[in-house]
mmCIF file of N, CA and C in Angstrom:
data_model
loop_
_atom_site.group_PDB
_atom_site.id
_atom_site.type_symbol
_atom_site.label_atom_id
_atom_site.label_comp_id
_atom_site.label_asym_id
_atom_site.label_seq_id
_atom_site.Cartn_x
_atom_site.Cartn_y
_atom_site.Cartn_z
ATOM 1 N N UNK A 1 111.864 120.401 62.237
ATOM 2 C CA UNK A 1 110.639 119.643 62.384
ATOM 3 C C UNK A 1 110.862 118.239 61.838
ATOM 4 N N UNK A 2 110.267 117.119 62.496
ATOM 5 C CA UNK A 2 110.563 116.048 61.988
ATOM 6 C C UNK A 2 109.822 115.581 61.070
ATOM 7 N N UNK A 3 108.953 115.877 60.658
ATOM 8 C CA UNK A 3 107.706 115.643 59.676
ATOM 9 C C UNK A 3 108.099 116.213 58.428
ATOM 10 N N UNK A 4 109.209 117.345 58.192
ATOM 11 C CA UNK A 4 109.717 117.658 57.171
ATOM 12 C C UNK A 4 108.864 119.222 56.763
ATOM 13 N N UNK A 5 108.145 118.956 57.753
ATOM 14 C CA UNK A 5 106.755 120.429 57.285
ATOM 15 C C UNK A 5 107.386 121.814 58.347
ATOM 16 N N UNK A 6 107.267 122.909 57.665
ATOM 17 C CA UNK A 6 107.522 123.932 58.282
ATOM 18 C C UNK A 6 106.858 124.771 58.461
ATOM 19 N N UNK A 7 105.634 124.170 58.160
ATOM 20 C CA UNK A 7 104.166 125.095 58.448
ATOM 21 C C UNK A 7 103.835 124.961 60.095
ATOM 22 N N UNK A 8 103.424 126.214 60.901
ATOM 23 C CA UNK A 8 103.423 126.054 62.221
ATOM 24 C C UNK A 8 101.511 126.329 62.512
ATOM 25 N N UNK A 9 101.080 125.577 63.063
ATOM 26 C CA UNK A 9 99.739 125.240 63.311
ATOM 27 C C UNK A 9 99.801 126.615 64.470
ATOM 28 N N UNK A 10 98.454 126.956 63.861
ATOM 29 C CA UNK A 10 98.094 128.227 64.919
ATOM 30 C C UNK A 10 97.645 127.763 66.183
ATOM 31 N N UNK A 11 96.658 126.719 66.188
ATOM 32 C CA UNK A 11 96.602 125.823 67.189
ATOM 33 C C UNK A 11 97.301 124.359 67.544
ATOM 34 N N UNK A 12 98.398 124.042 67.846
ATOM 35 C CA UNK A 12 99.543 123.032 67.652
ATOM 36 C C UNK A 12 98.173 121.811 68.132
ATOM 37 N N UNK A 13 97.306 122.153 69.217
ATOM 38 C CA UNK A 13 96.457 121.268 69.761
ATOM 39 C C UNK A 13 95.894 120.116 68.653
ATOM 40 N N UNK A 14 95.551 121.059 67.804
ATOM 41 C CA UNK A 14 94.340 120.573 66.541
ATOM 42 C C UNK A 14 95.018 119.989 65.687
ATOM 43 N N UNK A 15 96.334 119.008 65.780
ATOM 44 C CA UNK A 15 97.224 119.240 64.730
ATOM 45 C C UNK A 15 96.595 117.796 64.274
ATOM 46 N N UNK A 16 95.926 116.500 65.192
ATOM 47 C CA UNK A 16 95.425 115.360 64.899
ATOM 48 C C UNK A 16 93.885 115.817 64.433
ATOM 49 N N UNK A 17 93.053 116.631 64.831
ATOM 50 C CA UNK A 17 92.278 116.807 63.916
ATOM 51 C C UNK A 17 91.985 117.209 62.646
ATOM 52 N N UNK A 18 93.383 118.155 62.260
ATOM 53 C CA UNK A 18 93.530 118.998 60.931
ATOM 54 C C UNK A 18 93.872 117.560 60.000
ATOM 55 N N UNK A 19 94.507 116.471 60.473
ATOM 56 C CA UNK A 19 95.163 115.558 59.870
ATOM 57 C C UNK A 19 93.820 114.898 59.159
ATOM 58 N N UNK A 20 92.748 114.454 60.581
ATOM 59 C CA UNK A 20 92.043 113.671 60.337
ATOM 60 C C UNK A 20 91.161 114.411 58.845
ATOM 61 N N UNK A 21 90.546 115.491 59.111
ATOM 62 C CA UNK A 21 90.136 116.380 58.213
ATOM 63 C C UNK A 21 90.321 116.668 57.138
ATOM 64 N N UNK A 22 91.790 116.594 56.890
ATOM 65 C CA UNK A 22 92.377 116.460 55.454
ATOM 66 C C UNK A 22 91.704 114.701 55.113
ATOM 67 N N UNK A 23 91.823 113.953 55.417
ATOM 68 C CA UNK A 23 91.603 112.789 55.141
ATOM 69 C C UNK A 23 90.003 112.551 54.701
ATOM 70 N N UNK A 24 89.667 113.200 55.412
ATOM 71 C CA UNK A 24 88.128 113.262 55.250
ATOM 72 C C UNK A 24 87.735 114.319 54.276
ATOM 73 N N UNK A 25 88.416 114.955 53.980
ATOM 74 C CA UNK A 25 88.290 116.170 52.666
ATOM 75 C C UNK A 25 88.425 115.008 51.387
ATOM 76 N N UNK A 26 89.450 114.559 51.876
ATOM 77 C CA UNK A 26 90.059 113.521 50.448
ATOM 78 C C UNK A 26 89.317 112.671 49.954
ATOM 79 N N UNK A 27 88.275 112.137 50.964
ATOM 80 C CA UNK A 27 87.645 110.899 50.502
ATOM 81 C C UNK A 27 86.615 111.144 50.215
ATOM 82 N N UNK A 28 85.949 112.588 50.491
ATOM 83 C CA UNK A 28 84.605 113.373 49.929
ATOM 84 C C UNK A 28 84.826 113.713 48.467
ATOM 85 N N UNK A 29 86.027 113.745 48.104
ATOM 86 C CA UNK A 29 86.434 114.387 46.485
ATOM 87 C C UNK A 29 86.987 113.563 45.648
ATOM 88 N N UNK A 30 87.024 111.818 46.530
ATOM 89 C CA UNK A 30 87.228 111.087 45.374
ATOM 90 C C UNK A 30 89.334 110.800 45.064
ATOM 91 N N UNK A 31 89.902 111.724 46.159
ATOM 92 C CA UNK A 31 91.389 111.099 46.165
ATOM 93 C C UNK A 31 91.981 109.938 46.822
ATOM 94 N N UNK A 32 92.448 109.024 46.322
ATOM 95 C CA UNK A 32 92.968 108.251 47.129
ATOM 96 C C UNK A 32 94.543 108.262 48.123
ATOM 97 N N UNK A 33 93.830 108.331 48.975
ATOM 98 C CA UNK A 33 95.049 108.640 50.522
ATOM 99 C C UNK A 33 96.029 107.654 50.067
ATOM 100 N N UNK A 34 96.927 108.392 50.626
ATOM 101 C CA UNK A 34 98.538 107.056 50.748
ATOM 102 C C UNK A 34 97.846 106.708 51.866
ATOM 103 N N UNK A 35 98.233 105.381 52.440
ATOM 104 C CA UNK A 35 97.878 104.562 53.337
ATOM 105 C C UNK A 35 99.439 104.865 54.399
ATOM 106 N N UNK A 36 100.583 105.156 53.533
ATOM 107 C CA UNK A 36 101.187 105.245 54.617
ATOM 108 C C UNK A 36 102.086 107.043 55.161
ATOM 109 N N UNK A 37 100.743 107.790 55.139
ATOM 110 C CA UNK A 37 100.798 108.951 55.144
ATOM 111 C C UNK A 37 101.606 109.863 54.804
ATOM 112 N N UNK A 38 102.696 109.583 53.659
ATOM 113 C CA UNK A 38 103.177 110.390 52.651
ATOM 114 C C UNK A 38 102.546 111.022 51.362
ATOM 115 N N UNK A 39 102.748 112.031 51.137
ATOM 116 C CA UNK A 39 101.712 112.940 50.163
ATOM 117 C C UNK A 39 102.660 113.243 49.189
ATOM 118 N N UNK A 40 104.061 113.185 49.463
ATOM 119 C CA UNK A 40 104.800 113.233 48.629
ATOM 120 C C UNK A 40 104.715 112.744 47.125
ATOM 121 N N UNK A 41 104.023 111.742 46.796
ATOM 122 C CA UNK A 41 103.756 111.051 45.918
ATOM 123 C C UNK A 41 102.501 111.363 44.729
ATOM 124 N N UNK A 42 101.896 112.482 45.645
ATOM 125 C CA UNK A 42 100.810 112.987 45.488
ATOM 126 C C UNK A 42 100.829 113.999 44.116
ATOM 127 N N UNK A 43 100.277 113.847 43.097
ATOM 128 C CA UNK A 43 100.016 115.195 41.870
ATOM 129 C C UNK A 43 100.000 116.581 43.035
ATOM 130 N N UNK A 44 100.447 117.510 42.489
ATOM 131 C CA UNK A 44 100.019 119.171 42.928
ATOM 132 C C UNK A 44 98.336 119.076 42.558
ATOM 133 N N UNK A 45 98.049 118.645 41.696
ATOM 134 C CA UNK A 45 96.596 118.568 41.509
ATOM 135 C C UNK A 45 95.514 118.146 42.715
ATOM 136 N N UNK A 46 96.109 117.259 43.126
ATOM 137 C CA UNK A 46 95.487 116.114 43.535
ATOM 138 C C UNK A 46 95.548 116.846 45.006
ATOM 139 N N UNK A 47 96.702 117.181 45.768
ATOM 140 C CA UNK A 47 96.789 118.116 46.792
ATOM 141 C C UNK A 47 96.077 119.683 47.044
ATOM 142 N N UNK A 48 96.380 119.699 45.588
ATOM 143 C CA UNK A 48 95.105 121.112 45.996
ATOM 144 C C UNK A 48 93.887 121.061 45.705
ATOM 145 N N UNK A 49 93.781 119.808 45.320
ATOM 146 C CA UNK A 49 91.941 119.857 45.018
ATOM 147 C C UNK A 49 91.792 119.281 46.423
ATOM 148 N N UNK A 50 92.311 118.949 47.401
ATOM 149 C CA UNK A 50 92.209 118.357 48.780
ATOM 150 C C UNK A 50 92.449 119.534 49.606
ATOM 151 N N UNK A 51 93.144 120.569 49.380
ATOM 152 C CA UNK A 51 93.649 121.824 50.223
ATOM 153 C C UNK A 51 92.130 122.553 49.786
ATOM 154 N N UNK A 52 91.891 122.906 48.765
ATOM 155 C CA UNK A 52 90.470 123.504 48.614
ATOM 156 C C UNK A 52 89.649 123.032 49.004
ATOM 157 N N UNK A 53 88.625 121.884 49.149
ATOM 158 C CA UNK A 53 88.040 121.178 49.657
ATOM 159 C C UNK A 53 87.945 121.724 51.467
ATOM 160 N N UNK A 54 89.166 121.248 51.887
ATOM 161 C CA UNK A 54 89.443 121.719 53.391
ATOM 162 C C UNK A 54 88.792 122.810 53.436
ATOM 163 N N UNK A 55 89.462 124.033 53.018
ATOM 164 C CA UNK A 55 89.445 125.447 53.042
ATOM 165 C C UNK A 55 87.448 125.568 52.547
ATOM 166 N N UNK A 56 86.766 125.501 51.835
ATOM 167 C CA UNK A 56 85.413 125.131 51.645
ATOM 168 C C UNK A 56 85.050 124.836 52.652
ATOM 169 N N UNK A 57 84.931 123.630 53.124
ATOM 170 C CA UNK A 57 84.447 123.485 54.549
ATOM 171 C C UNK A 57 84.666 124.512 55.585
ATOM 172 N N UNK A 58 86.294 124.950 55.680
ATOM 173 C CA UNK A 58 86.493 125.596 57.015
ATOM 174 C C UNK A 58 85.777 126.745 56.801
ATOM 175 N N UNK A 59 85.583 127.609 55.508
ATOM 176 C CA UNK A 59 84.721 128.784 55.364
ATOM 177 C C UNK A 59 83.255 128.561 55.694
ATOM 178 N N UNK A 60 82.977 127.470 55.245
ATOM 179 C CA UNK A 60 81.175 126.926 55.329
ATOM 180 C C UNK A 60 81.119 127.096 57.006
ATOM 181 N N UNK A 61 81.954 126.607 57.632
ATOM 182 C CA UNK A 61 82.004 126.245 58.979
ATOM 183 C C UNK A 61 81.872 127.715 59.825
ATOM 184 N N UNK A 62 83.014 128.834 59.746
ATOM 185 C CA UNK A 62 83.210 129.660 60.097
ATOM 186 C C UNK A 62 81.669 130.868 59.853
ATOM 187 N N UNK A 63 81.117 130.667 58.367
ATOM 188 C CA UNK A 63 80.043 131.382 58.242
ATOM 189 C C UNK A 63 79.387 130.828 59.270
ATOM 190 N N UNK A 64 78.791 129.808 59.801
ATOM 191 C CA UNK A 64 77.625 128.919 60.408
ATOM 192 C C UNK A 64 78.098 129.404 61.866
ATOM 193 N N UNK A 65 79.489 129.965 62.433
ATOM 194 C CA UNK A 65 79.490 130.044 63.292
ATOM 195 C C UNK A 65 78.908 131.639 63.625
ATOM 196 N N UNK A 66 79.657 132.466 62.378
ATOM 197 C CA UNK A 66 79.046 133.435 62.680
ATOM 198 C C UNK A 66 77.366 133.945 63.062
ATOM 199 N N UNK A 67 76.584 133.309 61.634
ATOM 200 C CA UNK A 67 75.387 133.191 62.015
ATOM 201 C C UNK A 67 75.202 133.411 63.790
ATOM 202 N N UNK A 68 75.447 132.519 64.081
ATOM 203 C CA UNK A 68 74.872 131.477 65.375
ATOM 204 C C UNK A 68 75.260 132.560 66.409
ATOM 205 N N UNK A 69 76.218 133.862 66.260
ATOM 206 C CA UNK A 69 76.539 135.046 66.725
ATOM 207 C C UNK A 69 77.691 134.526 67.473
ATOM 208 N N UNK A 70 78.350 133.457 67.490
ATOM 209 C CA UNK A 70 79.506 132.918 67.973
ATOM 210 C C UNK A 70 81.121 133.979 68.250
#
């Protein structure tokens, strides 16, 4: 992989929205993004308070779908 990541997206489609999303997780919790999209640089802290965040939403999301009998 050229991105260095060996995580394989269940949906490869969504892979610019998962991106955008993380970004938008980040800036709801107060992390500041690398500008030039390396995370490498990033605390473990700082990444998983952004990986949780995500994961929060995607559960909030997934309940709301259920509701809705989706």
């Amino acid at each position: 992989m050229s991105n260095g990541s060996r995580n394989q997206k269940a949906v490869p489609e969504a892979k610019n929205a998962l991106r955008q999303f993380k970004y938008e997780s980040a800036d709801e919790i107060g992390v500041n993004v690398p500008q030039d999209g390396y995370w490498g640089d990033m605390t473990s802290r700082e990444c998983g308070s952004v990986g949780g965040q995500m994961v929060k939403k995607l559960i909030e999301m997934a309940e709301h779908q259920l509701i809705q009998g989706r």
